[in-house]
Amino acid sequence: MTSDGGSSAVRVRASVLVPVVERASDLRELHRALAEAIAVVAADYEFLYLVSGEFRAELDIALELRQHDPRRIRVLQFAQPVSEATALAEGFERARGEILFTAPAYFDAEPASLIQLYRALENGADLTFACRTSRRNGPVKRIQTAVFNTLASWATGTRFRDLASSTRALRREVAREIPLYGDFHRFLPALAHRLGFRVEEVPVPEDPRARAPLVYRPRTYFWRFLDLLSIFFLSYFTRRPLRLFGAVGTAFGFAGAAILLIVGTQRILGIGEGLAGRPILILGTLLLGLGVQGFTIGLLGELLLFFHARELREYRVAAIYETEAATLPERDD
Amino acid sequence: MTEARRSSQAPQQPSRSKPQSLSVVIPVYNEVQNAEPLVRQTAESLRTVGLPWELITVDDGSQDGTPAALRSLQAEFPELVVVQLGRNFGQTPALQAGLDRARGDVIVTMDGDLQNDPRDIPQLLERIAAGADVVSGWRQGRQDALVLRKIPSWFANRLIRRLTSVPIHDQGCSLKAYRRDVVKRLNLYSDLHRFIIVLTMGVGAVIEEIPVRHHSRAAGQSKYGISRVFKVVVDLLTLQMLTRFQENPTRWFALLGLPFLIGALVTGVAAVFLWSESIVLPTVSFLASLIFASCTLAGLLGEVIIQTASGKTKHRAIYREHGAT
């Protein structure tokens, strides 16, 4: 099965995952370029084309590629349209390589950058991704990217410049541990970092054939914003929801209580009209109610964690060093 | 010799009171200078106990070569275990990592900065052997900065004691000993290690406190700041509410909404009797009753959360069965 190129033992089995989602360039051309790069670093490799439901034409091309090289090319067709994260989660499960690469189905970072990403893994990193430099984009695109990356690094507490880049290389165990769903592929490096893996950004040039759309549909921006909000919450408050909800609740609650207190005092002192003539009373009640709601939601979150996440651990052990002779016997309780 | 053997076969010495092995768990973070004396002094103290033991150091992502320093000591101290975490996760997760790996009947926790004295460990063990579930150290002649460490700590201890009725003077002392079954009922996350005594009390542990020595920091940097006082207060409130909600969430959530119910009734009655043209009072009344309703509904959701928890998490109280072998 393995066709060892006869070279050094350093060369490994690799899987290249290409999720065909959102948009795609000419897969034949792309495949040629990627295969050329991957052959440099991997003794044996496989390609997994993860084709989202709506890409009929691309599916045919992928199947045609597979006919030429059925041993190295696998095609996974999803029954419905899926996100990159869903496609990758499935791909990670089915990939057979020790090192996994992900590449977009369109020209983006230079295909040869896979080699650089692999070299960084060799030097000890667990996940590396391509930071696309020399992007020949206009100011509109550049501003969008800059805003997203600034917000993302703030939301995740990491300092990466091109978090959303789809060209990545990672070790198998990293892929196994990252919970990937929804649109979280954009934060994959941040998720890995949070689990205590060594994540590195490798600056690479952009492919001359890269074509990104200038602006997206309005709803895309709204989804992005919500993604940032969820990743922010998950990064800082997963185990302590009440710290966030309680803080927000306290702020609203205080505002509401202050209004009610002022209106009430004025009424008692006989200043101004009767309560029936003070519409601000409605605002005060609303704010106070909102504050209490914040608290109740936070408390429900705490209850949920306390009772259902007892097995969840916040740490990840990288290694345990122990001498075999002198350890106490293992126990199961 | 034979006498001793006979007495050990005597009926029903509850197994709780006879620890057979000992684990010491020490989270360390950038303590390269303290590593060697820490392991050496702890090992010296443990060898006097006469039980099989292990020393588990949890490296919380140090950048100063602490793990390498620890591993180099393994040849001399084969009982030393080095658990290396993926990055710096914080003191609570590091401690939990060590507790998860610990295999002894008794588990002792300690700081990695040698401010605790390992020579106190045998004393703690004695109290456990005498029947305590948890023994906490009480630092005598505390060697820390007054304003940044002692005063916040005094304040936090007072607050915790007032709110939780925990009979302990010095919650912040890391030197503590636990029976294994107590530790296995805990799940420490976020900053919960500060409330470990409150948590063990929540499962019904017998808690004792004994005076222990305390030294000033010989080497390395202190990793505490004053900002933690605020978090302590928030966490404490959470914990209090959690341990009380546990039994009856609907009641407690409804209690949270009770002021709104009262407000709704008062404004409702006022609206009816005043019969004014204004819609202010009826609106306030509707709003307030809505909020009360949603609080109560949240309580019902809480019931679902607790009901659906697996059996392992439900029966968390420690029990002693009398007359069992």
GROMACS .gro file of N, CA, C and O in nm, chain B residues 201-282:
model
  328
  534MET      N    1  -1.720   2.115   5.253
  534MET     CA    2  -1.824   2.121   5.354
  534MET      C    3  -1.958   2.090   5.290
  534MET      O    4  -2.044   2.026   5.351
  535GLY      N    5  -1.974   2.132   5.164
  535GLY     CA    6  -2.098   2.106   5.092
  535GLY      C    7  -2.126   1.958   5.074
  535GLY      O    8  -2.241   1.919   5.060
  536VAL      N    9  -2.022   1.874   5.071
  536VAL     CA   10  -2.046   1.730   5.059
  536VAL      C   11  -2.040   1.663   5.196
  536VAL      O   12  -2.039   1.540   5.205
  537GLY      N   13  -2.034   1.742   5.302
  537GLY     CA   14  -2.048   1.685   5.436
  537GLY      C   15  -1.919   1.635   5.499
  537GLY      O   16  -1.923   1.552   5.590
  538ALA      N   17  -1.804   1.687   5.455
  538ALA     CA   18  -1.678   1.641   5.510
  538ALA      C   19  -1.655   1.692   5.653
  538ALA      O   20  -1.701   1.800   5.688
  539VAL      N   21  -1.585   1.612   5.734
  539VAL     CA   22  -1.544   1.656   5.867
  539VAL      C   23  -1.415   1.736   5.851
  539VAL      O   24  -1.314   1.685   5.803
  540ILE      N   25  -1.419   1.864   5.889
  540ILE     CA   26  -1.307   1.953   5.861
  540ILE      C   27  -1.235   1.991   5.989
  540ILE      O   28  -1.297   2.025   6.089
  541GLU      N   29  -1.102   1.983   5.985
  541GLU     CA   30  -1.023   2.028   6.099
  541GLU      C   31  -0.921   2.130   6.053
  541GLU      O   32  -0.886   2.136   5.935
  542GLU      N   33  -0.869   2.206   6.148
  542GLU     CA   34  -0.769   2.306   6.115
  542GLU      C   35  -0.656   2.293   6.216
  542GLU      O   36  -0.680   2.283   6.336
  543ILE      N   37  -0.533   2.287   6.168
  543ILE     CA   38  -0.421   2.284   6.263
  543ILE      C   39  -0.318   2.390   6.225
  543ILE      O   40  -0.304   2.425   6.108
  544PRO      N   41  -0.249   2.445   6.325
  544PRO     CA   42  -0.149   2.548   6.296
  544PRO      C   43  -0.032   2.489   6.218
  544PRO      O   44   0.012   2.378   6.247
  545VAL      N   45   0.015   2.562   6.119
  545VAL     CA   46   0.133   2.519   6.042
  545VAL      C   47   0.230   2.636   6.031
  545VAL      O   48   0.195   2.750   6.053
  546ARG      N   49   0.354   2.600   5.995
  546ARG     CA   50   0.457   2.704   5.981
  546ARG      C   51   0.440   2.780   5.851
  546ARG      O   52   0.384   2.727   5.755
  547HIS      N   53   0.493   2.898   5.847
  547HIS     CA   54   0.488   2.975   5.723
  547HIS      C   55   0.617   3.054   5.707
  547HIS      O   56   0.666   3.115   5.800
  548HIS      N   57   0.677   3.047   5.589
  548HIS     CA   58   0.805   3.116   5.565
  548HIS      C   59   0.786   3.223   5.460
  548HIS      O   60   0.696   3.216   5.377
  549SER      N   61   0.877   3.320   5.460
  549SER     CA   62   0.873   3.419   5.353
  549SER      C   63   0.936   3.357   5.229
  549SER      O   64   1.010   3.260   5.236
  550ARG      N   65   0.904   3.415   5.117
  550ARG     CA   66   0.952   3.364   4.990
  550ARG      C   67   1.104   3.374   4.982
  550ARG      O   68   1.158   3.483   4.992
  551ALA      N   69   1.173   3.262   4.962
  551ALA     CA   70   1.318   3.265   4.953
  551ALA      C   71   1.361   3.304   4.812
  551ALA      O   72   1.456   3.379   4.794
  552ALA      N   73   1.290   3.255   4.711
  552ALA     CA   74   1.330   3.280   4.574
  552ALA      C   75   1.207   3.291   4.486
  552ALA      O   76   1.099   3.249   4.524
  553GLY      N   77   1.223   3.351   4.369
  553GLY     CA   78   1.113   3.359   4.275
  553GLY      C   79   1.018   3.473   4.305
  553GLY      O   80   1.035   3.548   4.400
  554GLN      N   81   0.916   3.483   4.220
  554GLN     CA   82   0.824   3.596   4.224
  554GLN      C   83   0.687   3.553   4.273
  554GLN      O   84   0.640   3.446   4.241
  555SER      N   85   0.624   3.638   4.351
  555SER     CA   86   0.486   3.611   4.391
  555SER      C   87   0.395   3.632   4.271
  555SER      O   88   0.418   3.719   4.190
  556LYS      N   89   0.290   3.548   4.259
  556LYS     CA   90   0.202   3.557   4.143
  556LYS      C   91   0.064   3.608   4.177
  556LYS      O   92  -0.032   3.582   4.107
  557TYR      N   93   0.053   3.677   4.290
  557TYR     CA   94  -0.079   3.727   4.329
  557TYR      C   95  -0.089   3.877   4.313
  557TYR      O   96   0.009   3.950   4.322
  558GLY      N   97  -0.207   3.925   4.296
  558GLY     CA   98  -0.230   4.069   4.296
  558GLY      C   99  -0.357   4.098   4.371
  558GLY      O  100  -0.429   4.007   4.413
  559ILE      N  101  -0.389   4.225   4.386
  559ILE     CA  102  -0.504   4.262   4.468
  559ILE      C  103  -0.634   4.244   4.391
  559ILE      O  104  -0.743   4.235   4.449
  560SER      N  105  -0.626   4.232   4.256
  560SER     CA  106  -0.747   4.224   4.174
  560SER      C  107  -0.831   4.102   4.210
  560SER      O  108  -0.949   4.094   4.179
  561ARG      N  109  -0.769   4.005   4.275
  561ARG     CA  110  -0.843   3.882   4.300
  561ARG      C  111  -0.954   3.901   4.402
  561ARG      O  112  -1.048   3.823   4.406
  562VAL      N  113  -0.944   4.005   4.485
  562VAL     CA  114  -1.045   4.025   4.588
  562VAL      C  115  -1.184   4.038   4.526
  562VAL      O  116  -1.282   3.980   4.573
  563PHE      N  117  -1.191   4.114   4.415
  563PHE     CA  118  -1.319   4.135   4.349
  563PHE      C  119  -1.377   4.002   4.301
  563PHE      O  120  -1.493   3.971   4.323
  564LYS      N  121  -1.291   3.921   4.236
  564LYS     CA  122  -1.337   3.792   4.186
  564LYS      C  123  -1.382   3.702   4.299
  564LYS      O  124  -1.478   3.626   4.286
  565VAL      N  125  -1.312   3.710   4.412
  565VAL     CA  126  -1.349   3.628   4.527
  565VAL      C  127  -1.492   3.656   4.566
  565VAL      O  128  -1.572   3.566   4.588
  566VAL      N  129  -1.527   3.785   4.571
  566VAL     CA  130  -1.662   3.822   4.614
  566VAL      C  131  -1.766   3.766   4.517
  566VAL      O  132  -1.864   3.703   4.557
  567VAL      N  133  -1.743   3.787   4.385
  567VAL     CA  134  -1.839   3.739   4.285
  567VAL      C  135  -1.852   3.587   4.292
  567VAL      O  136  -1.963   3.532   4.294
  568ASP      N  137  -1.737   3.518   4.299
  568ASP     CA  138  -1.740   3.372   4.303
  568ASP      C  139  -1.811   3.321   4.426
  568ASP      O  140  -1.884   3.222   4.421
  569LEU      N  141  -1.788   3.390   4.535
  569LEU     CA  142  -1.848   3.346   4.661
  569LEU      C  143  -2.000   3.353   4.653
  569LEU      O  144  -2.070   3.261   4.694
  570LEU      N  145  -2.050   3.463   4.596
  570LEU     CA  146  -2.194   3.477   4.581
  570LEU      C  147  -2.250   3.366   4.492
  570LEU      O  148  -2.351   3.304   4.523
  571THR      N  149  -2.181   3.340   4.380
  571THR     CA  150  -2.223   3.233   4.290
  571THR      C  151  -2.233   3.101   4.365
  571THR      O  152  -2.331   3.029   4.356
  572LEU      N  153  -2.127   3.074   4.440
  572LEU     CA  154  -2.118   2.946   4.509
  572LEU      C  155  -2.231   2.931   4.611
  572LEU      O  156  -2.294   2.827   4.622
  573GLN      N  157  -2.255   3.041   4.682
  573GLN     CA  158  -2.361   3.039   4.781
  573GLN      C  159  -2.496   3.009   4.716
  573GLN      O  160  -2.571   2.924   4.763
  574MET      N  161  -2.520   3.079   4.606
  574MET     CA  162  -2.648   3.059   4.538
  574MET      C  163  -2.657   2.917   4.484
  574MET      O  164  -2.759   2.852   4.497
  575LEU      N  165  -2.546   2.870   4.427
  575LEU     CA  166  -2.547   2.736   4.369
  575LEU      C  167  -2.577   2.629   4.473
  575LEU      O  168  -2.660   2.542   4.452
  576THR      N  169  -2.508   2.637   4.586
  576THR     CA  170  -2.528   2.531   4.684
  576THR      C  171  -2.669   2.537   4.741
  576THR      O  172  -2.722   2.436   4.784
  577ARG      N  173  -2.731   2.655   4.740
  577ARG     CA  174  -2.868   2.662   4.790
  577ARG      C  175  -2.971   2.624   4.685
  577ARG      O  176  -3.070   2.560   4.714
  578PHE      N  177  -2.947   2.668   4.560
  578PHE     CA  178  -3.041   2.635   4.452
  578PHE      C  179  -3.052   2.486   4.430
  578PHE      O  180  -3.153   2.436   4.386
  579GLN      N  181  -2.942   2.418   4.460
  579GLN     CA  182  -2.933   2.277   4.432
  579GLN      C  183  -3.060   2.201   4.469
  579GLN      O  184  -3.103   2.113   4.397
  580GLU      N  185  -3.115   2.234   4.585
  580GLU     CA  186  -3.228   2.157   4.633
  580GLU      C  187  -3.360   2.205   4.573
  580GLU      O  188  -3.452   2.128   4.555
  581ASN      N  189  -3.369   2.333   4.544
  581ASN     CA  190  -3.501   2.385   4.512
  581ASN      C  191  -3.496   2.508   4.422
  581ASN      O  192  -3.528   2.619   4.465
  582PRO      N  193  -3.457   2.490   4.297
  582PRO     CA  194  -3.438   2.606   4.210
  582PRO      C  195  -3.565   2.688   4.189
  582PRO      O  196  -3.558   2.811   4.188
  583THR      N  197  -3.679   2.625   4.173
  583THR     CA  198  -3.802   2.701   4.145
  583THR      C  199  -3.828   2.803   4.255
  583THR      O  200  -3.858   2.919   4.230
  584ARG      N  201  -3.811   2.755   4.379
  584ARG     CA  202  -3.838   2.842   4.492
  584ARG      C  203  -3.745   2.964   4.489
  584ARG      O  204  -3.787   3.077   4.509
  585TRP      N  205  -3.617   2.939   4.460
  585TRP     CA  206  -3.521   3.049   4.465
  585TRP      C  207  -3.535   3.148   4.351
  585TRP      O  208  -3.521   3.267   4.370
  586PHE      N  209  -3.566   3.095   4.234
  586PHE     CA  210  -3.586   3.187   4.122
  586PHE      C  211  -3.712   3.269   4.142
  586PHE      O  212  -3.717   3.387   4.109
  587ALA      N  213  -3.814   3.205   4.197
  587ALA     CA  214  -3.938   3.279   4.223
  587ALA      C  215  -3.913   3.388   4.327
  587ALA      O  216  -3.967   3.498   4.318
  588LEU      N  217  -3.827   3.357   4.424
  588LEU     CA  218  -3.791   3.454   4.526
  588LEU      C  219  -3.724   3.577   4.463
  588LEU      O  220  -3.749   3.691   4.502
  589LEU      N  221  -3.640   3.549   4.363
  589LEU     CA  222  -3.574   3.657   4.290
  589LEU      C  223  -3.677   3.748   4.223
  589LEU      O  224  -3.659   3.869   4.212
  590GLY      N  225  -3.786   3.688   4.177
  590GLY     CA  226  -3.888   3.766   4.106
  590GLY      C  227  -3.995   3.824   4.198
  590GLY      O  228  -4.079   3.901   4.154
  591LEU      N  229  -3.989   3.785   4.326
  591LEU     CA  230  -4.094   3.825   4.420
  591LEU      C  231  -4.115   3.976   4.429
  591LEU      O  232  -4.230   4.023   4.427
  592PRO      N  233  -4.008   4.057   4.437
  592PRO     CA  234  -4.028   4.203   4.442
  592PRO      C  235  -4.111   4.253   4.325
  592PRO      O  236  -4.191   4.346   4.340
  593PHE      N  237  -4.095   4.189   4.208
  593PHE     CA  238  -4.171   4.232   4.091
  593PHE      C  239  -4.319   4.197   4.107
  593PHE      O  240  -4.406   4.271   4.065
  594LEU      N  241  -4.345   4.082   4.167
  594LEU     CA  242  -4.484   4.043   4.190
  594LEU      C  243  -4.552   4.146   4.281
  594LEU      O  244  -4.663   4.192   4.254
  595ILE      N  245  -4.479   4.182   4.388
  595ILE     CA  246  -4.534   4.281   4.481
  595ILE      C  247  -4.558   4.413   4.409
  595ILE      O  248  -4.665   4.473   4.419
  596GLY      N  249  -4.457   4.456   4.331
  596GLY     CA  250  -4.470   4.580   4.255
  596GLY      C  251  -4.589   4.575   4.161
  596GLY      O  252  -4.665   4.672   4.148
  597ALA      N  253  -4.607   4.460   4.095
  597ALA     CA  254  -4.717   4.445   4.001
  597ALA      C  255  -4.850   4.460   4.072
  597ALA      O  256  -4.941   4.528   4.023
  598LEU      N  257  -4.862   4.396   4.190
  598LEU     CA  258  -4.988   4.404   4.265
  598LEU      C  259  -5.016   4.547   4.310
  598LEU      O  260  -5.126   4.598   4.291
  599VAL      N  261  -4.912   4.612   4.366
  599VAL     CA  262  -4.931   4.748   4.417
  599VAL      C  263  -4.974   4.842   4.304
  599VAL      O  264  -5.073   4.915   4.315
  600THR      N  265  -4.900   4.840   4.193
  600THR     CA  266  -4.934   4.931   4.083
  600THR      C  267  -5.068   4.894   4.021
  600THR      O  268  -5.145   4.981   3.978
  601GLY      N  269  -5.098   4.764   4.018
  601GLY     CA  270  -5.225   4.719   3.963
  601GLY      C  271  -5.342   4.774   4.044
  601GLY      O  272  -5.437   4.831   3.989
  602VAL      N  273  -5.331   4.757   4.177
  602VAL     CA  274  -5.436   4.806   4.265
  602VAL      C  275  -5.449   4.957   4.252
  602VAL      O  276  -5.561   5.012   4.239
  603ALA      N  277  -5.333   5.025   4.250
  603ALA     CA  278  -5.334   5.171   4.238
  603ALA      C  279  -5.401   5.213   4.109
  603ALA      O  280  -5.482   5.308   4.107
  604ALA      N  281  -5.372   5.143   4.000
  604ALA     CA  282  -5.430   5.178   3.869
  604ALA      C  283  -5.582   5.166   3.874
  604ALA      O  284  -5.654   5.251   3.820
  605VAL      N  285  -5.630   5.059   3.938
  605VAL     CA  286  -5.775   5.038   3.945
  605VAL      C  287  -5.842   5.147   4.026
  605VAL      O  288  -5.943   5.205   3.985
  606PHE      N  289  -5.782   5.178   4.142
  606PHE     CA  290  -5.849   5.272   4.231
  606PHE      C  291  -5.835   5.417   4.187
  606PHE      O  292  -5.927   5.497   4.206
  607LEU      N  293  -5.718   5.451   4.128
  607LEU     CA  294  -5.700   5.590   4.085
  607LEU      C  295  -5.783   5.619   3.961
  607LEU      O  296  -5.831   5.730   3.940
  608TRP      N  297  -5.798   5.515   3.876
  608TRP     CA  298  -5.875   5.526   3.753
  608TRP      C  299  -5.837   5.649   3.673
  608TRP      O  300  -5.919   5.726   3.630
  609SER      N  301  -5.706   5.668   3.661
  609SER     CA  302  -5.661   5.787   3.587
  609SER      C  303  -5.655   5.755   3.438
  609SER      O  304  -5.662   5.639   3.396
  610GLU      N  305  -5.642   5.858   3.358
  610GLU     CA  306  -5.633   5.842   3.213
  610GLU      C  307  -5.500   5.780   3.172
  610GLU      O  308  -5.489   5.719   3.068
  611SER      N  309  -5.398   5.800   3.257
  611SER     CA  310  -5.261   5.762   3.221
  611SER      C  311  -5.247   5.611   3.210
  611SER      O  312  -5.308   5.535   3.285
  612ILE      N  313  -5.163   5.567   3.114
  612ILE     CA  314  -5.139   5.423   3.100
  612ILE      C  315  -5.015   5.381   3.177
  612ILE      O  316  -4.973   5.266   3.169
  613VAL      N  317  -4.951   5.474   3.249
  613VAL     CA  318  -4.824   5.442   3.313
  613VAL      C  319  -4.840   5.328   3.413
  613VAL      O  320  -4.769   5.228   3.406
  614LEU      N  321  -4.933   5.341   3.503
  614LEU     CA  322  -4.945   5.240   3.609
  614LEU      C  323  -4.983   5.101   3.556
  614LEU      O  324  -4.920   5.002   3.593
  615PRO      N  325  -5.084   5.091   3.468
  615PRO     CA  326  -5.114   4.958   3.414
  615PRO      C  327  -4.994   4.896   3.342
  615PRO      O  328  -4.966   4.777   3.356
   0.00000   0.00000   0.00000
